[in-house]
Short mmCIF file of C-alpha atoms in Angstrom, two decimals:
data_model
loop_
_atom_site.label_atom_id
_atom_site.label_comp_id
_atom_site.label_asym_id
_atom_site.label_seq_id
_atom_site.Cartn_x
_atom_site.Cartn_y
_atom_site.Cartn_z
CA GLY A 259 70.59 -57.36 2.62
CA GLN A 260 72.15 -58.90 5.37
CA ASN A 261 70.75 -62.17 6.76
CA ILE A 262 71.38 -64.81 9.03
CA ASP A 263 69.19 -68.44 8.70
CA GLN A 264 69.15 -71.20 11.42
CA PRO A 265 66.28 -73.64 11.85
CA THR A 266 63.28 -72.30 14.20
CA GLU A 267 63.17 -75.73 16.54
CA MET A 268 64.97 -78.94 16.80
CA THR A 269 63.90 -81.68 18.65
CA ALA A 270 66.85 -84.47 20.30
CA THR A 271 66.99 -87.32 22.91
CA GLU A 272 69.24 -86.77 25.89
CA GLY A 273 72.46 -88.61 25.85
CA ALA A 274 72.45 -87.96 22.02
CA ILE A 275 74.30 -85.95 19.54
CA VAL A 276 72.64 -82.57 17.79
CA GLN A 277 74.24 -80.00 15.05
CA ILE A 278 72.47 -76.54 14.69
CA ASN A 279 73.37 -74.92 11.45
CA CYS A 280 73.63 -71.66 10.63
CA THR A 281 74.30 -69.80 7.59
CA TYR A 282 74.74 -66.34 7.03
CA GLN A 283 75.03 -63.53 4.45
CA THR A 284 76.41 -60.17 5.57
CA SER A 285 78.74 -57.12 4.11
CA GLY A 286 82.08 -58.36 5.07
CA PHE A 287 83.19 -60.81 7.95
CA ASN A 288 84.62 -60.66 10.76
CA GLY A 289 83.49 -63.72 12.93
CA LEU A 290 80.91 -65.66 14.14
CA PHE A 291 79.06 -66.21 17.59
CA TRP A 292 76.76 -68.65 19.37
CA TYR A 293 74.95 -67.78 22.64
CA GLN A 294 72.78 -69.78 24.54
CA GLN A 295 69.48 -68.62 26.12
CA HIS A 296 67.41 -70.56 28.47
CA ALA A 297 63.75 -69.69 28.76
CA GLY A 298 63.19 -66.36 30.34
CA GLU A 299 67.13 -65.85 31.11
CA ALA A 300 69.92 -64.00 29.71
CA PRO A 301 71.49 -65.04 26.54
CA THR A 302 75.11 -66.26 27.41
CA PHE A 303 78.19 -66.65 25.16
CA LEU A 304 79.10 -70.18 24.12
CA SER A 305 81.60 -69.61 21.11
CA TYR A 306 83.60 -66.88 18.76
CA ASN A 307 85.02 -68.66 15.62
CA VAL A 308 86.85 -66.34 12.88
CA LEU A 309 88.90 -68.73 11.54
CA ASP A 310 87.73 -71.71 9.22
CA GLY A 311 87.65 -75.27 11.44
CA LEU A 312 86.29 -76.31 14.48
CA GLU A 313 86.67 -75.60 18.04
CA GLU A 314 86.09 -77.83 20.96
CA LYS A 315 85.06 -76.82 24.28
CA GLY A 316 83.97 -79.77 26.36
CA ARG A 317 80.48 -81.02 25.26
CA PHE A 318 80.30 -77.94 23.03
CA SER A 319 81.74 -77.03 19.43
CA SER A 320 81.54 -74.61 16.78
CA PHE A 321 82.59 -74.97 13.22
CA LEU A 322 83.00 -72.16 10.62
CA SER A 323 83.57 -72.32 6.85
CA ARG A 324 84.16 -69.03 5.60
CA SER A 325 83.75 -69.90 1.80
CA LYS A 326 80.54 -71.46 2.52
CA GLY A 327 79.08 -68.91 4.97
CA TYR A 328 78.08 -71.44 7.35
CA SER A 329 78.42 -72.50 10.53
CA TYR A 330 77.29 -75.19 13.26
CA LEU A 331 77.53 -75.69 16.76
CA LEU A 332 77.68 -79.38 17.81
CA LEU A 333 75.94 -80.10 21.48
CA LYS A 334 77.38 -84.13 22.37
CA GLU A 335 75.93 -86.18 25.50
CA LEU A 336 72.89 -84.00 25.28
CA GLN A 337 71.41 -83.16 28.65
CA MET A 338 68.32 -81.79 29.74
CA LYS A 339 69.82 -78.74 30.85
CA ASP A 340 70.80 -78.25 27.15
CA SER A 341 67.01 -77.35 26.52
CA ALA A 342 67.63 -73.71 25.46
CA SER A 343 67.73 -71.74 21.96
CA TYR A 344 70.76 -71.31 20.52
CA LEU A 345 71.53 -67.75 18.58
CA CYS A 346 74.09 -67.42 15.92
CA ALA A 347 75.47 -64.18 15.53
CA ALA A 348 77.57 -62.73 12.97
CA LEU A 349 80.04 -59.79 12.91
CA ASP A 350 79.90 -57.61 9.54
CA SER A 351 82.77 -55.19 8.08
CA ASN A 352 81.47 -52.55 10.20
CA TYR A 353 81.80 -54.75 13.19
CA GLN A 354 78.16 -54.82 13.85
CA LEU A 355 76.43 -58.21 14.90
CA ILE A 356 73.53 -59.62 12.69
CA TRP A 357 71.63 -61.45 14.61
CA GLY A 358 69.64 -64.94 13.99
CA ALA A 359 66.07 -65.90 15.20
CA GLY A 360 67.40 -68.37 17.40
CA THR A 361 67.12 -72.21 17.04
CA LYS A 362 65.27 -73.89 19.87
CA LEU A 363 66.26 -77.15 21.07
CA ILE A 364 64.22 -79.33 23.08
CA ILE A 365 65.71 -82.31 24.72
CA LYS A 366 63.45 -85.35 25.32
CA PRO A 367 64.16 -87.97 27.80
CA GLU B 231 75.95 -58.50 42.29
CA THR B 232 77.97 -59.76 39.95
CA GLY B 233 77.42 -59.37 36.00
CA VAL B 234 74.47 -57.16 34.57
CA THR B 235 71.69 -56.80 36.26
CA GLN B 236 68.26 -54.77 34.98
CA THR B 237 65.09 -53.42 36.80
CA PRO B 238 62.23 -54.13 36.54
CA ARG B 239 62.00 -57.49 35.38
CA HIS B 240 58.45 -57.28 34.34
CA LEU B 241 56.36 -53.91 33.57
CA VAL B 242 53.16 -53.62 32.57
CA MET B 243 52.12 -49.82 31.01
CA GLY B 244 49.45 -48.33 29.41
CA MET B 245 50.32 -46.41 26.07
CA THR B 246 50.04 -43.02 28.05
CA ASN B 247 52.61 -43.98 31.18
CA LYS B 248 56.34 -43.16 31.17
CA LYS B 249 58.34 -45.29 32.76
CA SER B 250 62.12 -46.29 32.79
CA LEU B 251 64.25 -49.43 32.49
CA LYS B 252 67.41 -49.71 34.51
CA CYS B 253 70.66 -51.38 33.77
CA GLU B 254 73.89 -51.90 35.81
CA GLN B 255 76.77 -53.69 34.90
CA HIS B 256 79.39 -54.66 37.47
CA LEU B 257 81.73 -55.59 35.12
CA GLY B 258 83.88 -52.90 34.31
CA HIS B 259 83.02 -53.11 30.75
CA ASN B 260 83.40 -49.50 28.69
CA ALA B 261 80.38 -50.54 26.03
CA MET B 262 76.67 -51.32 26.87
CA TYR B 263 73.72 -51.94 24.51
CA TRP B 264 70.05 -52.07 24.53
CA TYR B 265 67.96 -55.00 22.51
CA LYS B 266 64.80 -55.66 22.24
CA GLN B 267 63.79 -59.29 21.52
CA SER B 268 60.38 -60.22 20.31
CA ALA B 269 59.13 -63.92 19.98
CA LYS B 270 60.67 -65.80 16.80
CA LYS B 271 62.40 -62.67 15.75
CA PRO B 272 66.04 -62.11 15.54
CA LEU B 273 67.51 -59.77 18.29
CA GLU B 274 67.09 -55.66 17.37
CA LEU B 275 69.99 -53.29 18.46
CA MET B 276 68.56 -50.26 19.30
CA PHE B 277 71.37 -48.07 20.97
CA VAL B 278 75.15 -48.76 21.50
CA TYR B 279 77.23 -46.54 24.30
CA SER B 280 80.84 -46.45 24.86
CA LEU B 281 82.18 -44.83 27.66
CA GLU B 282 78.63 -42.89 28.04
CA GLU B 283 78.78 -41.71 24.46
CA ARG B 284 76.15 -43.00 22.37
CA VAL B 285 77.87 -44.44 18.99
CA GLU B 286 74.65 -46.32 17.67
CA ASN B 287 71.15 -45.63 17.11
CA ASN B 288 69.52 -48.06 14.54
CA SER B 289 66.32 -45.66 13.74
CA VAL B 290 64.50 -46.57 16.95
CA PRO B 291 61.56 -44.17 17.51
CA SER B 292 61.81 -41.34 19.67
CA ARG B 293 59.51 -42.67 22.29
CA PHE B 294 62.50 -44.95 23.10
CA SER B 295 65.33 -42.60 24.87
CA PRO B 296 68.16 -44.06 26.60
CA GLU B 297 70.57 -42.26 28.69
CA CYS B 298 73.84 -43.32 29.86
CA PRO B 299 75.29 -41.42 33.10
CA ASN B 300 78.60 -43.26 33.58
CA SER B 301 79.95 -46.25 32.12
CA SER B 302 78.26 -49.04 34.73
CA HIS B 303 74.43 -47.53 34.19
CA LEU B 304 72.10 -47.41 31.01
CA PHE B 305 68.77 -46.27 31.00
CA LEU B 306 65.71 -46.59 28.70
CA HIS B 307 63.17 -44.26 29.46
CA LEU B 308 59.78 -45.22 27.58
CA HIS B 309 56.91 -42.78 26.90
CA THR B 310 53.61 -43.21 24.54
CA LEU B 311 54.49 -46.60 23.87
CA GLN B 312 52.49 -48.55 21.32
CA PRO B 313 51.19 -52.40 21.77
CA GLU B 314 53.70 -53.76 19.46
CA ASP B 315 56.45 -52.24 21.81
CA SER B 316 55.66 -55.18 23.79
CA ALA B 317 58.66 -57.32 23.98
CA LEU B 318 61.78 -58.16 26.16
CA TYR B 319 64.34 -55.39 26.26
CA LEU B 320 67.73 -56.87 27.12
CA CYS B 321 70.89 -54.70 28.08
CA ALA B 322 74.27 -56.16 27.51
CA SER B 323 77.83 -54.86 28.03
CA SER B 324 81.18 -55.77 26.67
CA GLN B 325 84.82 -54.61 27.30
CA ASP B 326 84.79 -52.34 24.41
CA VAL B 327 82.40 -51.83 20.90
CA THR B 328 84.84 -53.46 18.55
CA GLY B 329 82.55 -56.08 18.07
CA VAL B 330 84.90 -58.69 18.61
CA ASP B 331 84.08 -59.09 22.74
CA GLU B 332 81.42 -61.15 23.85
CA GLN B 333 78.70 -59.54 25.33
CA TYR B 334 77.06 -60.27 28.78
CA PHE B 335 73.62 -60.13 29.14
CA GLY B 336 71.22 -59.02 31.36
CA PRO B 337 68.02 -61.05 32.23
CA GLY B 338 65.85 -58.51 30.51
CA THR B 339 62.61 -56.60 31.38
CA ARG B 340 59.57 -58.14 29.95
CA LEU B 341 57.50 -55.06 28.65
CA THR B 342 53.67 -55.43 28.33
CA VAL B 343 51.87 -52.17 26.50
CA THR B 344 48.39 -52.24 27.18
#
């Protein structure tokens, strides 16, 4: 079956760096998405990776290793507003999105 | 209005009621989606429409009935729901259904079935 695994919850300190991991098992692969969802709000797009490597976008970076079925989202210089759930989703061979359950990130002062 | 809007934001209904959720996108997109989001579970794709035609129906119970009158509007008609249907229902849109386009989500309707 198809599956996405990511930690349920993580805690980090304001100003620090945190890495949220995601492993995927899909029938074929056409890329991986990260979305951010604040409590009670809509998910919003953060990144899309289809090639191996690191893509940086301001304080957020996303990494992909296709051979390992692995991605991570790296958040630097954490701010309180980064407290949210981070959703990982992989695109399978049929271009269907397979979603993870999300990682709730708690930022402490 | 910009982006994707959903009404109502909150809905409480009994198991014998009939209600409808509404979604509207102001982005000129061709694809629209309904998702169910339950606590600590992955997003469940319910329906996908491309240019008003349904292209995906992931074995959703018939008590959920979608309608897409045009590429900007999407409805989810609800009838004789069960308590386990209580969840956040999210609408999303994307430029096309190719999958590689980012999806833009509405704020969701928090549904409680009593």
